[in-house]
């Protein structure tokens, strides 16, 4: 077999990566190309803090309909810094009778001699170089012939016309420019939105601790303890479902920030700030604590992330087609460790980590049953949400 290995951080993977892999496949008659998702690359600072698993999942989505493209995730699990020569040595051991091809960008070629043990890499594999936009062809050809002289093994240029997309551009302009999003496959675009990646708002544990101090002042002691439970449960769920964990924690910390004010205050805040109030919210103004809480995020706590605000608005009723953070906060509010009155909590607490949508549906199912049995008026949003997830579950065949 002729096997291509294409290493990179893929933060995020975009169409150019796929095109380079396909160009290498056809030009060098490769049987397959593995995307080698880098752990901690020794020669390049990893920009921002996108989790390794998010990068890996995006690669999976991007190659899901590609026949000859695969993933190698070994570097994510290796301790210490992950050097390419270690991986290539391992691969050569695993494929002793096959031809290996190591695919790299032209920027990597220019610094190749400074890598750790570059001679090991070039002895294990033919090096295929992908040009980048703006490359001077003469400089590139010179670098290739220099490498062919200095190292054992072959270096060759992939015949590919580079475009201008770089992952760093995508990270900085993803939310601002549609043209940038057009350079990614739709599933990856959806994933980035859903997982709140490359957001201008990045939260830290210090932010969480600071906001908890605020909540200690704003909430009654029992509500504060509940808040701690929701924040820590949101953290665990976020880790499980690859959502930025401190962002989820901030949402958990603030979700009930408008719980300990009077009904009159909630109504007047809404009326004075053009926040719509439904009939049932006028009747039961405590239902407004989600909307007012979202308003407080920006007004009182300098938290501007739209997903956090959205999750707080809908944390009691849910809404059809909730995004990932909405589901995390909705579920965390229901299953946090201090809860003890709801039925089948042990099951819900387990299902939350194996099937989040199913857990959401089970909670809705219980809530609708409970509210019906109490003949309490139900927020129509809860019914809409229940019907939406009922259909989702039916689609899946439960
Ligand atoms: Fe609440
Ligand atoms: Fe709550």
Coordinates of C-alpha atoms and ligand atoms in Angstrom, one line a residue:
X1 CA 0.0 0.0 0.0
X2 CA 1.0 3.6 -0.5
X3 CA -0.1 5.5 2.6
X4 CA -0.2 9.3 3.1
X5 CA 0.2 10.8 6.5
X6 CA -1.0 14.4 6.8
X7 CA -0.1 15.9 10.1
X8 CA -1.6 19.1 11.5
X9 CA -3.5 20.8 14.3
X10 CA -6.6 21.1 12.0
X11 CA -7.9 23.9 14.1
X12 CA -10.2 23.8 12.2
X13 CA -10.0 21.5 9.3
X14 CA -11.1 23.2 6.1
X15 CA -11.6 22.5 2.4
X16 CA -8.0 23.2 1.5
X17 CA -6.8 20.4 3.8
X18 CA -9.2 18.0 2.0
X19 CA -8.2 19.2 -1.4
X20 CA -4.5 18.8 -0.6
X21 CA -5.1 15.2 0.6
X22 CA -7.1 14.4 -2.5
X23 CA -4.4 16.0 -4.8
X24 CA -1.8 13.8 -3.1
X25 CA -4.0 10.7 -3.4
X26 CA -4.4 11.1 -7.1
X27 CA -1.0 12.5 -8.0
X28 CA 1.1 9.9 -6.1
X29 CA -1.4 7.0 -6.5
X30 CA -1.9 6.7 -2.8
X31 CA -4.4 4.2 -1.4
X32 CA -5.3 6.2 1.6
X33 CA -4.4 9.3 3.5
X34 CA -4.5 9.6 7.3
X35 CA -5.1 12.9 9.0
X36 CA -2.7 12.8 11.9
X37 CA -4.3 15.1 14.4
X38 CA -1.5 16.8 16.4
X39 CA -1.5 16.8 20.2
X40 CA 0.9 19.5 21.4
X41 CA 2.9 20.4 18.3
X42 CA 6.5 21.1 19.3
X43 CA 7.2 23.6 16.5
X44 CA 4.1 25.6 16.6
X45 CA 2.2 27.4 19.4
X46 CA -1.4 26.1 19.4
X47 CA -3.5 29.2 19.0
X48 CA -6.4 29.5 21.4
X49 CA -7.7 26.7 23.5
X50 CA -9.9 24.6 21.2
X51 CA -10.0 21.2 22.8
X52 CA -8.2 18.3 21.1
X53 CA -11.4 16.4 20.9
X54 CA -13.2 19.2 19.1
X55 CA -10.5 19.3 16.5
X56 CA -10.7 15.5 16.2
X57 CA -14.5 15.6 15.8
X58 CA -14.3 18.2 13.2
X59 CA -11.9 16.1 11.1
X60 CA -14.2 13.1 11.5
X61 CA -17.1 15.2 10.2
X62 CA -15.1 16.7 7.3
X63 CA -14.0 13.2 6.0
X64 CA -17.2 11.4 6.8
X65 CA -18.1 11.1 3.1
X66 CA -14.6 10.6 1.8
X67 CA -13.6 7.1 0.8
X68 CA -9.9 7.2 1.0
X69 CA -9.4 9.6 4.0
X70 CA -8.9 8.4 7.5
X71 CA -7.9 9.6 11.0
X72 CA -4.9 8.8 13.1
X73 CA -5.4 10.2 16.7
X74 CA -2.4 8.6 18.4
X75 CA -0.7 11.8 19.1
X76 CA -3.6 13.1 21.2
X77 CA -3.0 10.2 23.6
X78 CA 0.8 10.4 23.8
X79 CA 2.4 11.9 26.9
X80 CA 4.8 14.8 26.6
X81 CA 5.5 16.7 23.4
X82 CA 4.6 14.8 20.3
X83 CA 7.3 14.8 17.7
X84 CA 6.6 13.7 14.1
X85 CA 9.7 11.5 14.0
X86 CA 8.3 9.3 16.9
X87 CA 5.0 8.8 15.0
X88 CA 6.7 8.1 11.7
X89 CA 9.0 5.6 13.4
X90 CA 5.9 3.9 14.9
X91 CA 4.1 3.9 11.6
X92 CA 7.1 2.5 9.7
X93 CA 7.1 -0.3 12.3
X94 CA 3.4 -0.9 11.7
X95 CA 3.7 -0.8 7.9
X96 CA 7.2 -2.3 7.2
X97 CA 6.4 -3.3 3.7
X98 CA 4.4 -0.3 2.6
X99 CA 5.4 3.1 1.2
X100 CA 4.8 6.0 3.5
X101 CA 4.3 9.6 2.3
X102 CA 4.4 12.5 4.8
X103 CA 2.4 15.5 3.7
X104 CA 3.4 18.9 4.9
X105 CA 2.8 22.6 4.1
X106 CA 5.5 24.6 2.3
X107 CA 6.1 26.6 5.5
X108 CA 7.0 23.4 7.3
X109 CA 9.4 22.5 4.5
X110 CA 11.3 25.7 4.9
X111 CA 11.8 25.0 8.6
X112 CA 12.2 21.2 8.2
X113 CA 15.9 21.1 9.0
X114 CA 15.1 22.6 12.4
X115 CA 12.6 19.9 13.4
X116 CA 13.6 17.3 15.9
X117 CA 15.3 14.4 14.0
X118 CA 14.1 15.4 10.5
X119 CA 16.4 12.7 9.0
X120 CA 14.3 10.0 10.7
X121 CA 11.1 11.4 9.1
X122 CA 12.6 11.6 5.6
X123 CA 14.0 8.0 5.9
X124 CA 10.6 6.7 6.9
X125 CA 8.6 8.5 4.3
X126 CA 8.7 10.4 1.0
X127 CA 7.9 14.0 1.9
X128 CA 5.1 15.6 -0.1
X129 CA 5.0 19.4 0.1
X130 CA 1.7 21.3 -0.4
X131 CA 2.2 24.9 -1.7
X132 CA 0.6 27.8 0.0
X133 CA -0.8 30.9 -1.5
X134 CA 1.9 33.5 -2.2
X135 CA 4.7 30.9 -2.3
X136 CA 7.6 31.8 -4.6
X137 CA 7.8 28.7 -6.8
X138 CA 11.6 29.2 -7.3
X139 CA 12.2 29.4 -3.6
X140 CA 10.1 26.3 -3.0
X141 CA 11.8 24.3 -5.8
X142 CA 15.2 25.4 -4.4
X143 CA 14.2 24.3 -0.9
X144 CA 13.0 20.9 -2.2
X145 CA 16.3 20.3 -4.1
X146 CA 18.2 21.4 -1.0
X147 CA 16.4 18.9 1.1
X148 CA 16.8 16.2 -1.5
X149 CA 20.6 16.8 -1.2
X150 CA 20.8 17.1 2.6
X151 CA 18.5 14.3 3.6
X152 CA 18.1 10.7 2.7
X153 CA 14.7 10.0 1.0
X154 CA 12.7 12.0 -1.5
X155 CA 11.0 15.3 -1.4
X156 CA 8.4 16.3 -4.0
X157 CA 5.9 19.1 -4.6
X158 CA 2.2 18.3 -4.7
X159 CA 0.7 19.9 -7.9
X160 CA -2.0 21.9 -6.3
X161 CA -3.0 25.5 -6.7
X162 CA -3.2 26.9 -3.2
X163 CA -5.9 29.3 -2.1
X164 CA -5.8 31.8 0.6
X165 CA -7.5 30.0 3.5
X166 CA -5.6 29.5 6.7
X167 CA -7.0 28.1 9.9
X168 CA -5.9 31.2 11.7
X169 CA -8.0 33.4 9.4
X170 CA -11.0 31.1 9.9
X171 CA -10.6 31.4 13.7
X172 CA -10.5 35.1 13.7
X173 CA -13.2 35.8 11.0
X174 CA -15.5 32.8 11.4
X175 CA -18.4 34.8 12.9
X176 CA -17.8 38.0 10.8
X177 CA -17.5 36.8 7.3
X178 CA -19.6 34.3 5.5
X179 CA -17.0 33.9 2.8
X180 CA -14.7 32.4 5.4
X181 CA -17.3 29.9 6.5
X182 CA -17.8 28.9 2.8
X183 CA -14.3 27.4 3.0
X184 CA -15.4 24.8 5.5
X185 CA -17.7 21.8 5.0
X186 CA -21.2 22.6 6.3
X187 CA -21.0 20.0 9.1
X188 CA -17.9 21.6 10.4
X189 CA -19.5 25.0 10.3
X190 CA -22.5 23.7 12.2
X191 CA -20.1 22.1 14.7
X192 CA -18.3 25.3 15.4
X193 CA -21.6 27.2 16.0
X194 CA -22.9 24.4 18.2
X195 CA -19.8 24.1 20.3
X196 CA -19.2 27.9 20.5
X197 CA -15.6 27.6 19.1
X198 CA -13.5 30.6 18.2
X199 CA -15.8 32.8 20.2
X200 CA -14.6 36.3 21.1
X201 CA -15.7 35.5 24.6
X202 CA -13.4 33.1 26.4
X203 CA -14.0 32.4 30.1
X204 CA -11.6 31.2 32.7
X205 CA -11.9 29.6 36.1
X206 CA -11.1 33.0 37.6
X207 CA -14.2 34.4 35.9
X208 CA -16.3 31.6 37.4
X209 CA -14.9 32.2 40.9
X210 CA -15.5 35.9 40.5
X211 CA -19.1 35.4 39.4
X212 CA -19.7 33.0 42.2
X213 CA -18.7 35.7 44.7
X214 CA -21.4 37.9 43.1
X215 CA -24.0 35.2 43.3
X216 CA -23.2 34.7 47.0
X217 CA -24.4 38.3 47.5
X218 CA -27.3 38.2 45.1
X219 CA -28.9 34.8 46.1
X220 CA -30.4 33.3 49.2
X221 CA -28.1 30.6 50.7
X222 CA -30.1 27.6 49.5
X223 CA -30.3 29.1 45.9
X224 CA -26.5 29.7 46.1
X225 CA -25.9 26.0 47.0
X226 CA -28.2 25.0 44.1
X227 CA -26.2 27.3 41.8
X228 CA -22.9 25.6 42.8
X229 CA -24.5 22.3 41.9
X230 CA -25.7 23.5 38.5
X231 CA -22.3 25.1 37.7
X232 CA -20.4 21.9 38.6
X233 CA -22.8 19.7 36.7
X234 CA -22.7 22.0 33.7
X235 CA -18.9 21.7 33.8
X236 CA -18.9 17.9 33.8
X237 CA -21.5 17.8 31.0
X238 CA -19.5 20.3 29.0
X239 CA -16.4 18.2 29.3
X240 CA -18.4 15.1 28.2
X241 CA -20.0 16.8 25.2
X242 CA -17.0 18.9 24.2
X243 CA -18.4 22.3 24.9
X244 CA -16.1 25.1 26.4
X245 CA -16.3 24.1 30.0
X246 CA -15.8 27.4 31.7
X247 CA -18.4 29.0 29.4
X248 CA -20.8 26.3 30.5
X249 CA -19.9 26.9 34.1
X250 CA -20.5 30.7 33.8
X251 CA -24.0 29.9 32.4
X252 CA -24.6 27.5 35.3
X253 CA -23.4 30.2 37.8
X254 CA -25.7 32.8 36.4
X255 CA -28.7 30.8 35.4
X256 CA -30.7 31.8 38.5
X257 CA -29.2 35.2 39.0
X258 CA -32.6 36.9 38.7
X259 CA -34.3 34.4 41.0
X260 CA -34.0 36.3 44.3
X261 CA -35.7 39.5 43.3
X262 CA -39.4 40.4 43.6
X263 CA -42.0 39.6 41.0
X264 CA -42.7 43.4 40.6
X265 CA -39.0 44.0 40.0
X266 CA -38.9 41.3 37.3
X267 CA -42.0 42.7 35.5
X268 CA -40.7 46.3 35.7
X269 CA -37.3 45.3 34.3
X270 CA -39.0 43.6 31.4
X271 CA -41.3 46.5 30.8
X272 CA -38.6 49.1 30.9
X273 CA -36.3 47.2 28.6
X274 CA -38.6 45.9 25.9
X275 CA -38.4 42.3 27.0
X276 CA -41.8 40.8 26.0
X277 CA -43.9 39.3 28.7
X278 CA -46.4 36.5 27.8
X279 CA -49.8 36.1 29.5
X280 CA -48.6 33.2 31.6
X281 CA -45.5 35.2 32.6
X282 CA -47.8 38.0 33.8
X283 CA -49.7 35.5 35.8
X284 CA -46.6 33.7 37.2
X285 CA -43.9 36.3 37.1
X286 CA -41.3 33.9 38.6
X287 CA -41.2 32.4 35.1
X288 CA -39.5 35.6 34.0
X289 CA -36.3 34.9 36.0
X290 CA -34.8 33.3 32.9
X291 CA -35.4 36.3 30.6
X292 CA -34.3 38.8 33.4
X293 CA -31.3 36.6 34.2
X294 CA -30.2 36.8 30.6
X295 CA -30.6 40.6 30.7
X296 CA -28.6 40.8 33.9
X297 CA -25.7 38.9 32.2
X298 CA -24.8 41.9 30.1
X299 CA -26.2 44.6 32.4
X300 CA -24.8 43.5 35.8
X301 CA -22.1 40.9 35.2
X302 CA -20.4 41.9 31.9
X303 CA -21.1 38.5 30.3
X304 CA -21.8 39.1 26.6
X305 CA -21.8 35.6 25.2
X306 CA -25.1 35.1 23.3
X307 CA -25.2 31.4 23.9
X308 CA -24.9 31.9 27.7
X309 CA -27.8 34.4 27.6
X310 CA -29.9 32.1 25.4
X311 CA -29.4 29.1 27.7
X312 CA -30.5 31.2 30.7
X313 CA -33.6 32.4 28.9
X314 CA -34.7 28.8 28.3
X315 CA -33.4 27.0 31.3
X316 CA -36.8 26.3 32.8
X317 CA -39.0 25.7 29.7
X318 CA -36.5 24.5 27.2
X319 CA -37.2 25.4 23.6
X320 CA -37.5 23.4 20.4
X321 CA -34.2 22.6 18.8
X322 CA -32.0 23.6 21.8
X323 CA -28.4 24.2 21.1
X324 CA -25.7 22.2 23.0
X325 CA -25.3 24.8 25.9
X326 CA -29.1 25.1 26.2
X327 CA -29.3 21.4 26.8
X328 CA -26.4 21.3 29.2
X329 CA -27.9 24.0 31.4
X330 CA -31.5 22.6 31.1
X331 CA -30.3 19.2 32.2
X332 CA -27.8 20.5 34.8
X333 CA -30.6 22.5 36.5
X334 CA -32.6 19.3 36.8
X335 CA -30.1 16.8 37.9
X336 CA -27.6 18.8 40.0
X337 CA -26.5 16.9 43.1
X338 CA -28.8 18.8 45.5
X339 CA -32.0 17.7 43.7
X340 CA -33.9 14.9 45.4
X341 CA -37.6 15.2 44.7
X342 CA -37.7 14.3 41.0
X343 CA -38.4 10.8 39.9
X344 CA -35.8 8.5 38.4
X345 CA -32.9 10.9 39.1
X346 CA -30.4 8.2 39.1
X347 CA -31.4 7.2 35.6
X348 CA -31.4 10.8 34.4
X349 CA -28.0 11.4 35.9
X350 CA -26.5 8.5 34.0
X351 CA -28.3 9.1 30.7
X352 CA -27.1 12.8 30.7
X353 CA -23.6 11.4 30.0
X354 CA -24.6 8.9 27.3
X355 CA -27.5 10.5 25.4
X356 CA -28.1 14.1 26.1
X357 CA -31.1 14.5 23.8
X358 CA -32.8 11.5 25.4
X359 CA -32.1 12.9 28.8
X360 CA -33.7 16.2 27.7
X361 CA -36.8 14.3 26.5
X362 CA -37.1 12.3 29.7
X363 CA -37.0 15.5 31.8
X364 CA -39.6 17.1 29.5
X365 CA -41.7 14.0 29.8
X366 CA -41.6 14.0 33.6
X367 CA -42.2 17.8 33.7
X368 CA -45.3 17.6 31.5
X369 CA -46.6 14.7 33.5
X370 CA -46.0 16.5 36.8
X371 CA -47.5 19.8 35.6
X372 CA -50.6 18.0 34.3
X373 CA -51.1 16.1 37.5
X374 CA -50.8 19.3 39.5
X375 CA -53.3 21.0 37.1
X376 CA -50.9 23.9 37.1
X377 CA -50.9 26.0 34.0
X378 CA -48.1 25.0 31.8
X379 CA -45.9 27.4 29.9
X380 CA -46.8 26.8 26.2
X381 CA -43.0 26.9 25.5
X382 CA -42.7 23.7 27.6
X383 CA -45.4 22.0 25.4
X384 CA -43.7 23.1 22.2
X385 CA -40.4 21.8 23.5
X386 CA -41.9 18.5 24.6
X387 CA -43.6 18.1 21.2
X388 CA -40.4 18.8 19.4
X389 CA -38.3 16.3 21.3
X390 CA -41.1 13.7 21.2
X391 CA -40.9 13.9 17.4
X392 CA -37.1 13.7 17.6
X393 CA -37.4 10.5 19.7
X394 CA -40.0 9.1 17.3
X395 CA -37.7 9.7 14.4
X396 CA -35.0 7.7 16.1
X397 CA -37.4 5.0 17.0
X398 CA -36.8 5.7 20.7
Ligands
LIG1 FE1 -34.3 28.7 37.4
LIG2 FE1 -32.0 26.6 38.9

